[in-house]
Amino acid sequence: MKMLINVPESVVPDALRGMAAAHPELSVDVERRIVVRRDAPVAGKVALVSGGGSGHEPLHGGFVGAGMLDAACPGEVFTSPVPDQMVRAAAAVDSGKGVLFIVKNYTGDVLNFNMAAELAEDEGIQVASVLVNDDVAVTDSLYTAGRRGTGATLFVEKIAGAAAEEGAPLERVEAIARRVNEASRSFGVALASCTTPAKGSPTFDLPAGELELGVGIHGEPGRERRAMMTSGEIADFAVDAVLADLQPTGPVLALVNGAGGTPLLELYGFTAEVHRVLRERDVPVARTLVGNYVTSLDMAGASVTLCQVDEELLRLWDAPVQTPGLRWGR
């Protein structure tokens, strides 16, 4: 497999150097692997910190900035960052109002963020944590006990980030983040495997003419494999899987998220089918976001995330945001 890299061992630091060059509004510590908004700590503001394995860009470093995260901790590809990164990030952004850790439900992330929270509190930093576990495809997987954290991470970071930007206290920001997670569900589909730099070949075998329904963001198996389906058939399956679990009674935010290797031409066509299914199921769509936001390196495929919203959550979603990966209203 051809890749635009130097050597596999330097992929993450090379990417961080590039991020620093492209985004002077961020402070990027390449050696310690921390991405921080340059104006942090922001006086009187609760700070949001997240992180996870690299390979899911723009998640999480690309969501650092006004209205979203205050800091992110990138690990090695598909590998959790370590507690020292998280503690340094918390110390760099804490204004005295506390720090919220946003953690995707993967075993390494959960263990390391829990340890970091204890270490940060020993240093006098007030920490709260929210676990994102929105994937309805499977209950347990290769990387986690319980549901995986996927596309809803973007919703949690954006909406909780807006609340923090408005000056809400830690308890309120934490509660809003939990509400968003509880109101969100996701389902992903893979058309082709991803390739990690270290392996240099597909991470799992997906024969030509087949797709994986319910795939995880590291290529973990889903519910089943089937012969290739049309965009409309995939939308029917994915949206129905989400609605069966979420059962919304009001409008939803819809995220049609590319896995990294699917062009926007296909994603927009798939979005039209997702909207068709939601219309047929009498589910109103308040807002739609389409693009590559929670990726899996070069995997071909997409996921659908729905979040039921009320007036408050929708207002916070619409609030201004300015990050490398998401920006509007500023």
mmCIF file of C-alpha atoms in Angstrom:
data_model
loop_
_atom_site.group_PDB
_atom_site.id
_atom_site.type_symbol
_atom_site.label_atom_id
_atom_site.label_comp_id
_atom_site.label_asym_id
_atom_site.label_seq_id
_atom_site.Cartn_x
_atom_site.Cartn_y
_atom_site.Cartn_z
ATOM 1 C CA MET A 1 0.000 0.000 0.000
ATOM 2 C CA LYS A 2 1.316 3.465 -0.863
ATOM 3 C CA MET A 3 1.085 6.111 1.868
ATOM 4 C CA LEU A 4 2.086 9.758 2.062
ATOM 5 C CA ILE A 5 4.402 9.211 5.041
ATOM 6 C CA ASN A 6 8.087 9.083 5.901
ATOM 7 C CA VAL A 7 8.244 6.047 8.180
ATOM 8 C CA PRO A 8 5.441 4.449 10.205
ATOM 9 C CA GLU A 9 7.111 5.342 13.500
ATOM 10 C CA SER A 10 6.909 9.106 12.820
ATOM 11 C CA VAL A 11 3.366 9.358 11.454
ATOM 12 C CA VAL A 12 1.831 10.975 14.560
ATOM 13 C CA PRO A 13 4.588 13.530 15.332
ATOM 14 C CA ASP A 14 4.828 14.403 11.619
ATOM 15 C CA ALA A 15 1.083 15.061 11.535
ATOM 16 C CA LEU A 16 1.284 17.194 14.673
ATOM 17 C CA ARG A 17 4.055 19.288 13.126
ATOM 18 C CA GLY A 18 1.851 19.828 10.113
ATOM 19 C CA MET A 19 -1.091 20.781 12.310
ATOM 20 C CA ALA A 20 1.076 23.335 14.088
ATOM 21 C CA ALA A 21 2.161 24.832 10.762
ATOM 22 C CA ALA A 22 -1.381 25.020 9.403
ATOM 23 C CA HIS A 23 -3.122 26.272 12.556
ATOM 24 C CA PRO A 24 -1.213 28.950 14.475
ATOM 25 C CA GLU A 25 -4.326 29.482 16.585
ATOM 26 C CA LEU A 26 -3.416 26.199 18.278
ATOM 27 C CA SER A 27 -0.509 25.418 20.563
ATOM 28 C CA VAL A 28 0.806 22.004 19.515
ATOM 29 C CA ASP A 29 3.303 20.250 21.753
ATOM 30 C CA VAL A 30 4.715 17.635 19.391
ATOM 31 C CA GLU A 31 6.995 15.960 21.936
ATOM 32 C CA ARG A 32 4.357 15.642 24.675
ATOM 33 C CA ARG A 33 1.547 15.163 22.146
ATOM 34 C CA ILE A 34 -0.954 17.741 23.343
ATOM 35 C CA VAL A 35 -3.038 20.107 21.220
ATOM 36 C CA VAL A 36 -4.313 23.198 23.109
ATOM 37 C CA ARG A 37 -6.234 26.297 22.023
ATOM 38 C CA ARG A 38 -3.700 29.098 22.167
ATOM 39 C CA ASP A 39 -5.839 31.366 24.378
ATOM 40 C CA ALA A 40 -6.164 28.708 27.110
ATOM 41 C CA PRO A 41 -6.831 28.799 29.947
ATOM 42 C CA VAL A 42 -9.895 30.977 29.322
ATOM 43 C CA ALA A 43 -10.788 32.859 32.499
ATOM 44 C CA GLY A 44 -14.039 31.768 34.110
ATOM 45 C CA LYS A 45 -14.592 28.899 31.697
ATOM 46 C CA VAL A 46 -14.925 25.155 32.250
ATOM 47 C CA ALA A 47 -12.341 23.390 30.076
ATOM 48 C CA LEU A 48 -13.085 20.394 27.857
ATOM 49 C CA VAL A 49 -10.406 17.776 27.205
ATOM 50 C CA SER A 50 -10.701 14.706 25.013
ATOM 51 C CA GLY A 51 -8.409 12.403 23.118
ATOM 52 C CA GLY A 52 -7.897 8.971 21.683
ATOM 53 C CA GLY A 53 -5.903 7.062 19.152
ATOM 54 C CA SER A 54 -4.763 8.857 16.021
ATOM 55 C CA GLY A 55 -6.262 7.836 12.695
ATOM 56 C CA HIS A 56 -9.720 9.312 13.353
ATOM 57 C CA GLU A 57 -8.940 12.866 12.231
ATOM 58 C CA PRO A 58 -10.265 15.489 12.530
ATOM 59 C CA LEU A 59 -11.359 13.883 15.811
ATOM 60 C CA HIS A 60 -10.035 15.021 18.349
ATOM 61 C CA GLY A 61 -7.285 17.561 17.654
ATOM 62 C CA GLY A 62 -9.253 19.094 14.817
ATOM 63 C CA PHE A 63 -12.029 19.996 17.246
ATOM 64 C CA VAL A 64 -9.846 22.129 19.523
ATOM 65 C CA GLY A 65 -10.854 25.768 19.517
ATOM 66 C CA ALA A 66 -13.514 28.259 20.519
ATOM 67 C CA GLY A 67 -16.851 26.573 21.131
ATOM 68 C CA MET A 68 -15.538 23.010 21.359
ATOM 69 C CA LEU A 69 -12.513 21.427 23.036
ATOM 70 C CA ASP A 70 -9.833 23.283 24.957
ATOM 71 C CA ALA A 71 -7.304 20.479 24.506
ATOM 72 C CA ALA A 72 -6.873 17.083 22.886
ATOM 73 C CA CYS A 73 -4.444 14.233 23.485
ATOM 74 C CA PRO A 74 -3.538 12.146 20.405
ATOM 75 C CA GLY A 75 -2.260 8.634 20.990
ATOM 76 C CA GLU A 76 -0.495 6.380 18.534
ATOM 77 C CA VAL A 77 -2.640 5.116 15.662
ATOM 78 C CA PHE A 78 -5.708 3.366 17.117
ATOM 79 C CA THR A 79 -4.051 3.428 20.562
ATOM 80 C CA SER A 80 -5.124 5.350 23.648
ATOM 81 C CA PRO A 81 -3.085 8.333 24.803
ATOM 82 C CA VAL A 82 -1.414 7.913 28.190
ATOM 83 C CA PRO A 83 -2.484 9.484 31.503
ATOM 84 C CA ASP A 84 0.484 11.893 31.572
ATOM 85 C CA GLN A 85 -0.791 13.526 28.376
ATOM 86 C CA MET A 86 -4.241 14.000 29.846
ATOM 87 C CA VAL A 87 -2.951 15.447 33.112
ATOM 88 C CA ARG A 88 -0.699 17.910 31.264
ATOM 89 C CA ALA A 89 -3.605 18.904 29.038
ATOM 90 C CA ALA A 90 -5.900 19.435 32.024
ATOM 91 C CA ALA A 91 -3.281 21.569 33.779
ATOM 92 C CA ALA A 92 -2.732 23.647 30.634
ATOM 93 C CA VAL A 93 -6.399 24.569 30.215
ATOM 94 C CA ASP A 94 -7.798 24.659 33.757
ATOM 95 C CA SER A 95 -8.922 28.172 34.711
ATOM 96 C CA GLY A 96 -10.013 27.083 38.181
ATOM 97 C CA LYS A 97 -13.550 26.240 37.056
ATOM 98 C CA GLY A 98 -12.862 22.561 36.473
ATOM 99 C CA VAL A 99 -12.211 20.258 33.529
ATOM 100 C CA LEU A 100 -14.562 17.859 31.752
ATOM 101 C CA PHE A 101 -13.003 14.728 30.249
ATOM 102 C CA ILE A 102 -14.947 13.407 27.235
ATOM 103 C CA VAL A 103 -14.081 9.726 26.824
ATOM 104 C CA LYS A 104 -15.052 7.319 24.057
ATOM 105 C CA ASN A 105 -15.937 3.894 25.418
ATOM 106 C CA TYR A 106 -12.827 1.895 24.573
ATOM 107 C CA THR A 107 -11.043 -0.027 27.297
ATOM 108 C CA GLY A 108 -7.679 1.742 27.021
ATOM 109 C CA ASP A 109 -9.236 5.198 26.848
ATOM 110 C CA VAL A 110 -11.471 4.535 29.859
ATOM 111 C CA LEU A 111 -8.656 3.175 32.019
ATOM 112 C CA ASN A 112 -6.219 5.951 31.142
ATOM 113 C CA PHE A 113 -8.696 8.807 31.504
ATOM 114 C CA ASN A 114 -9.829 7.413 34.883
ATOM 115 C CA MET A 115 -6.234 7.303 36.066
ATOM 116 C CA ALA A 116 -5.616 10.811 34.717
ATOM 117 C CA ALA A 117 -8.661 12.149 36.560
ATOM 118 C CA GLU A 118 -7.286 10.827 39.846
ATOM 119 C CA LEU A 119 -3.844 12.287 39.165
ATOM 120 C CA ALA A 120 -5.289 15.658 38.142
ATOM 121 C CA GLU A 121 -7.419 15.855 41.272
ATOM 122 C CA ASP A 122 -4.294 15.136 43.320
ATOM 123 C CA GLU A 123 -2.895 18.303 41.720
ATOM 124 C CA GLY A 124 -5.951 20.305 42.767
ATOM 125 C CA ILE A 125 -7.812 20.220 39.439
ATOM 126 C CA GLN A 126 -11.531 19.474 39.655
ATOM 127 C CA VAL A 127 -12.401 16.849 37.041
ATOM 128 C CA ALA A 128 -15.665 15.359 35.797
ATOM 129 C CA SER A 129 -15.905 12.683 33.100
ATOM 130 C CA VAL A 130 -18.512 11.703 30.512
ATOM 131 C CA LEU A 131 -18.443 8.402 28.636
ATOM 132 C CA VAL A 132 -19.632 8.315 25.021
ATOM 133 C CA ASN A 133 -21.189 4.965 24.051
ATOM 134 C CA ASP A 134 -23.552 5.557 21.156
ATOM 135 C CA ASP A 135 -22.899 2.655 18.746
ATOM 136 C CA VAL A 136 -25.941 0.351 18.556
ATOM 137 C CA ALA A 137 -24.297 -2.240 16.289
ATOM 138 C CA VAL A 138 -22.943 -4.552 18.982
ATOM 139 C CA THR A 139 -22.862 -4.745 22.774
ATOM 140 C CA ASP A 140 -19.219 -5.772 23.205
ATOM 141 C CA SER A 141 -16.333 -5.645 20.752
ATOM 142 C CA LEU A 142 -12.616 -6.316 20.436
ATOM 143 C CA TYR A 143 -11.764 -2.975 22.060
ATOM 144 C CA THR A 144 -14.410 -2.453 24.708
ATOM 145 C CA ALA A 145 -17.000 -3.746 27.136
ATOM 146 C CA GLY A 146 -20.362 -2.248 26.281
ATOM 147 C CA ARG A 147 -21.228 -0.040 23.356
ATOM 148 C CA ARG A 148 -18.493 1.703 21.418
ATOM 149 C CA GLY A 149 -18.093 5.479 21.288
ATOM 150 C CA THR A 150 -18.338 6.806 17.745
ATOM 151 C CA GLY A 151 -20.080 9.693 15.944
ATOM 152 C CA ALA A 152 -21.914 11.064 18.979
ATOM 153 C CA THR A 153 -18.528 12.200 20.261
ATOM 154 C CA LEU A 154 -18.787 15.133 17.855
ATOM 155 C CA PHE A 155 -22.244 16.046 19.169
ATOM 156 C CA VAL A 156 -21.076 15.857 22.785
ATOM 157 C CA GLU A 157 -17.957 17.946 22.174
ATOM 158 C CA LYS A 158 -19.826 20.597 20.175
ATOM 159 C CA ILE A 159 -22.889 21.008 22.394
ATOM 160 C CA ALA A 160 -21.078 20.726 25.743
ATOM 161 C CA GLY A 161 -18.378 22.999 24.343
ATOM 162 C CA ALA A 162 -20.961 25.665 23.548
ATOM 163 C CA ALA A 163 -22.358 25.446 27.076
ATOM 164 C CA ALA A 164 -18.867 25.865 28.528
ATOM 165 C CA GLU A 165 -18.205 28.815 26.210
ATOM 166 C CA GLU A 166 -21.327 30.502 27.626
ATOM 167 C CA GLY A 167 -19.919 30.173 31.156
ATOM 168 C CA ALA A 168 -21.991 27.269 32.449
ATOM 169 C CA PRO A 169 -20.529 25.631 35.604
ATOM 170 C CA LEU A 170 -18.912 22.203 35.510
ATOM 171 C CA GLU A 171 -21.964 20.370 36.837
ATOM 172 C CA ARG A 172 -24.127 21.897 34.101
ATOM 173 C CA VAL A 173 -21.656 21.203 31.299
ATOM 174 C CA GLU A 174 -21.322 17.606 32.486
ATOM 175 C CA ALA A 175 -25.098 17.173 32.625
ATOM 176 C CA ILE A 176 -25.539 18.526 29.106
ATOM 177 C CA ALA A 177 -22.813 16.222 27.790
ATOM 178 C CA ARG A 178 -24.572 13.247 29.381
ATOM 179 C CA ARG A 179 -27.917 14.315 27.902
ATOM 180 C CA VAL A 180 -26.409 14.470 24.435
ATOM 181 C CA ASN A 181 -24.843 11.038 24.749
ATOM 182 C CA GLU A 182 -28.068 9.515 26.058
ATOM 183 C CA ALA A 183 -30.012 11.097 23.172
ATOM 184 C CA SER A 184 -27.604 9.844 20.463
ATOM 185 C CA ARG A 185 -27.195 6.567 18.588
ATOM 186 C CA SER A 186 -24.916 5.529 15.700
ATOM 187 C CA PHE A 187 -24.483 2.752 13.159
ATOM 188 C CA GLY A 188 -21.578 2.323 10.731
ATOM 189 C CA VAL A 189 -20.986 0.412 7.510
ATOM 190 C CA ALA A 190 -17.670 -0.536 5.881
ATOM 191 C CA LEU A 191 -17.226 -1.096 2.159
ATOM 192 C CA ALA A 192 -13.450 -1.681 2.387
ATOM 193 C CA SER A 193 -10.942 -2.109 5.196
ATOM 194 C CA CYS A 194 -8.596 0.498 6.604
ATOM 195 C CA THR A 195 -4.801 0.270 6.472
ATOM 196 C CA THR A 196 -2.610 1.241 9.424
ATOM 197 C CA PRO A 197 0.860 2.649 8.668
ATOM 198 C CA ALA A 198 2.524 0.002 10.841
ATOM 199 C CA LYS A 199 0.845 -2.916 9.048
ATOM 200 C CA GLY A 200 0.857 -1.462 5.553
ATOM 201 C CA SER A 201 -1.966 -3.735 4.406
ATOM 202 C CA PRO A 202 -5.699 -3.995 5.146
ATOM 203 C CA THR A 203 -6.390 -4.595 8.839
ATOM 204 C CA PHE A 204 -9.239 -7.015 8.149
ATOM 205 C CA ASP A 205 -10.396 -9.113 5.225
ATOM 206 C CA LEU A 206 -13.508 -7.847 3.471
ATOM 207 C CA PRO A 207 -13.940 -9.725 0.188
ATOM 208 C CA ALA A 208 -14.836 -7.904 -2.983
ATOM 209 C CA GLY A 209 -18.591 -7.613 -3.357
ATOM 210 C CA GLU A 210 -19.279 -7.682 0.407
ATOM 211 C CA LEU A 211 -19.815 -5.074 3.105
ATOM 212 C CA GLU A 212 -19.708 -5.089 6.907
ATOM 213 C CA LEU A 213 -22.846 -3.843 8.661
ATOM 214 C CA GLY A 214 -22.143 -2.295 12.056
ATOM 215 C CA VAL A 215 -18.360 -1.963 11.730
ATOM 216 C CA GLY A 216 -16.386 -0.172 14.460
ATOM 217 C CA ILE A 217 -14.042 2.758 13.906
ATOM 218 C CA HIS A 218 -10.990 0.484 14.252
ATOM 219 C CA GLY A 219 -12.394 -2.106 11.878
ATOM 220 C CA GLU A 220 -14.009 -4.186 14.619
ATOM 221 C CA PRO A 221 -16.637 -6.619 13.335
ATOM 222 C CA GLY A 222 -20.257 -5.563 13.264
ATOM 223 C CA ARG A 223 -23.540 -7.432 13.100
ATOM 224 C CA GLU A 224 -23.087 -9.272 9.820
ATOM 225 C CA ARG A 225 -21.588 -9.327 6.354
ATOM 226 C CA ARG A 226 -23.749 -9.176 3.272
ATOM 227 C CA ALA A 227 -23.404 -8.897 -0.458
ATOM 228 C CA MET A 228 -22.978 -5.283 -1.553
ATOM 229 C CA MET A 229 -26.172 -3.226 -1.212
ATOM 230 C CA THR A 230 -27.353 0.002 -2.816
ATOM 231 C CA SER A 231 -27.065 3.323 -0.995
ATOM 232 C CA GLY A 232 -30.804 3.252 -0.338
ATOM 233 C CA GLU A 233 -30.710 -0.281 1.069
ATOM 234 C CA ILE A 234 -27.805 0.617 3.357
ATOM 235 C CA ALA A 235 -29.657 3.728 4.562
ATOM 236 C CA ASP A 236 -32.750 1.644 5.336
ATOM 237 C CA PHE A 237 -30.693 -0.812 7.383
ATOM 238 C CA ALA A 238 -28.557 1.763 9.236
ATOM 239 C CA VAL A 239 -31.317 4.255 10.040
ATOM 240 C CA ASP A 240 -33.717 1.537 11.165
ATOM 241 C CA ALA A 241 -31.025 0.109 13.452
ATOM 242 C CA VAL A 242 -30.583 3.537 15.052
ATOM 243 C CA LEU A 243 -34.301 4.308 15.324
ATOM 244 C CA ALA A 244 -35.091 0.919 16.839
ATOM 245 C CA ASP A 245 -32.874 1.825 19.787
ATOM 246 C CA LEU A 246 -33.300 5.604 19.974
ATOM 247 C CA GLN A 247 -37.069 5.809 19.305
ATOM 248 C CA PRO A 248 -37.077 9.609 18.974
ATOM 249 C CA THR A 249 -40.217 11.581 19.765
ATOM 250 C CA GLY A 250 -38.989 14.877 18.346
ATOM 251 C CA PRO A 251 -36.538 16.404 15.873
ATOM 252 C CA VAL A 252 -33.020 15.049 15.463
ATOM 253 C CA LEU A 253 -29.578 16.193 14.477
ATOM 254 C CA ALA A 254 -28.255 13.949 11.703
ATOM 255 C CA LEU A 255 -24.572 13.273 11.112
ATOM 256 C CA VAL A 256 -23.652 11.396 7.945
ATOM 257 C CA ASN A 257 -20.016 10.685 8.643
ATOM 258 C CA GLY A 258 -17.478 9.401 6.166
ATOM 259 C CA ALA A 259 -15.054 6.728 7.330
ATOM 260 C CA GLY A 260 -12.139 8.414 5.531
ATOM 261 C CA GLY A 261 -12.057 6.816 2.108
ATOM 262 C CA THR A 262 -15.498 7.675 0.750
ATOM 263 C CA PRO A 263 -15.842 10.790 -1.449
ATOM 264 C CA LEU A 264 -18.366 13.519 -0.723
ATOM 265 C CA LEU A 265 -20.209 12.696 -3.941
ATOM 266 C CA GLU A 266 -21.187 9.357 -2.403
ATOM 267 C CA LEU A 267 -21.770 10.791 1.076
ATOM 268 C CA TYR A 268 -24.234 13.385 -0.234
ATOM 269 C CA GLY A 269 -26.066 10.695 -2.197
ATOM 270 C CA PHE A 270 -26.213 8.573 0.945
ATOM 271 C CA THR A 271 -27.472 11.603 2.894
ATOM 272 C CA ALA A 272 -30.396 11.920 0.481
ATOM 273 C CA GLU A 273 -31.289 8.310 1.242
ATOM 274 C CA VAL A 274 -30.940 8.838 4.996
ATOM 275 C CA HIS A 275 -33.348 11.779 4.764
ATOM 276 C CA ARG A 276 -35.755 9.663 2.723
ATOM 277 C CA VAL A 277 -35.841 6.977 5.394
ATOM 278 C CA LEU A 278 -36.338 9.528 8.162
ATOM 279 C CA ARG A 279 -39.237 11.126 6.243
ATOM 280 C CA GLU A 280 -40.821 7.724 5.777
ATOM 281 C CA ARG A 281 -40.471 7.069 9.517
ATOM 282 C CA ASP A 282 -41.935 10.516 10.384
ATOM 283 C CA VAL A 283 -38.746 11.717 12.078
ATOM 284 C CA PRO A 284 -38.132 15.456 11.526
ATOM 285 C CA VAL A 285 -34.525 16.512 10.898
ATOM 286 C CA ALA A 286 -33.490 19.794 12.534
ATOM 287 C CA ARG A 287 -29.915 19.960 11.188
ATOM 288 C CA THR A 288 -27.687 17.779 9.006
ATOM 289 C CA LEU A 289 -23.896 17.571 8.951
ATOM 290 C CA VAL A 290 -22.124 15.662 6.172
ATOM 291 C CA GLY A 291 -18.424 14.903 5.846
ATOM 292 C CA ASN A 292 -15.407 13.104 7.258
ATOM 293 C CA TYR A 293 -15.361 13.879 10.991
ATOM 294 C CA VAL A 294 -14.799 10.615 12.894
ATOM 295 C CA THR A 295 -12.724 8.630 10.443
ATOM 296 C CA SER A 296 -10.912 5.296 10.318
ATOM 297 C CA LEU A 297 -7.822 6.173 8.291
ATOM 298 C CA ASP A 298 -8.660 5.234 4.679
ATOM 299 C CA MET A 299 -11.640 2.977 5.345
ATOM 300 C CA ALA A 300 -14.395 3.185 2.750
ATOM 301 C CA GLY A 301 -17.810 3.470 4.322
ATOM 302 C CA ALA A 302 -19.989 5.733 6.410
ATOM 303 C CA SER A 303 -21.925 5.981 9.637
ATOM 304 C CA VAL A 304 -25.209 7.559 10.628
ATOM 305 C CA THR A 305 -25.593 9.296 13.984
ATOM 306 C CA LEU A 306 -28.879 10.748 15.194
ATOM 307 C CA CYS A 307 -29.347 12.895 18.296
ATOM 308 C CA GLN A 308 -32.806 13.900 19.525
ATOM 309 C CA VAL A 309 -32.722 17.605 20.407
ATOM 310 C CA ASP A 310 -34.861 20.109 22.244
ATOM 311 C CA GLU A 311 -34.674 23.895 21.916
ATOM 312 C CA GLU A 312 -31.723 24.171 24.306
ATOM 313 C CA LEU A 313 -29.598 21.501 22.637
ATOM 314 C CA LEU A 314 -30.376 22.897 19.201
ATOM 315 C CA ARG A 315 -29.424 26.412 20.310
ATOM 316 C CA LEU A 316 -26.110 25.104 21.649
ATOM 317 C CA TRP A 317 -25.509 23.183 18.412
ATOM 318 C CA ASP A 318 -26.056 26.374 16.412
ATOM 319 C CA ALA A 319 -23.760 28.427 18.685
ATOM 320 C CA PRO A 320 -20.533 29.729 17.076
ATOM 321 C CA VAL A 321 -17.601 27.360 16.766
ATOM 322 C CA GLN A 322 -14.132 27.847 15.314
ATOM 323 C CA THR A 323 -11.879 24.814 15.079
ATOM 324 C CA PRO A 324 -9.842 23.296 12.227
ATOM 325 C CA GLY A 325 -12.500 20.644 11.667
ATOM 326 C CA LEU A 326 -15.751 22.451 12.426
ATOM 327 C CA ARG A 327 -16.579 26.140 12.152
ATOM 328 C CA TRP A 328 -19.608 28.362 11.752
ATOM 329 C CA GLY A 329 -21.122 31.551 13.174
ATOM 330 C CA ARG A 330 -17.873 33.454 13.799
#
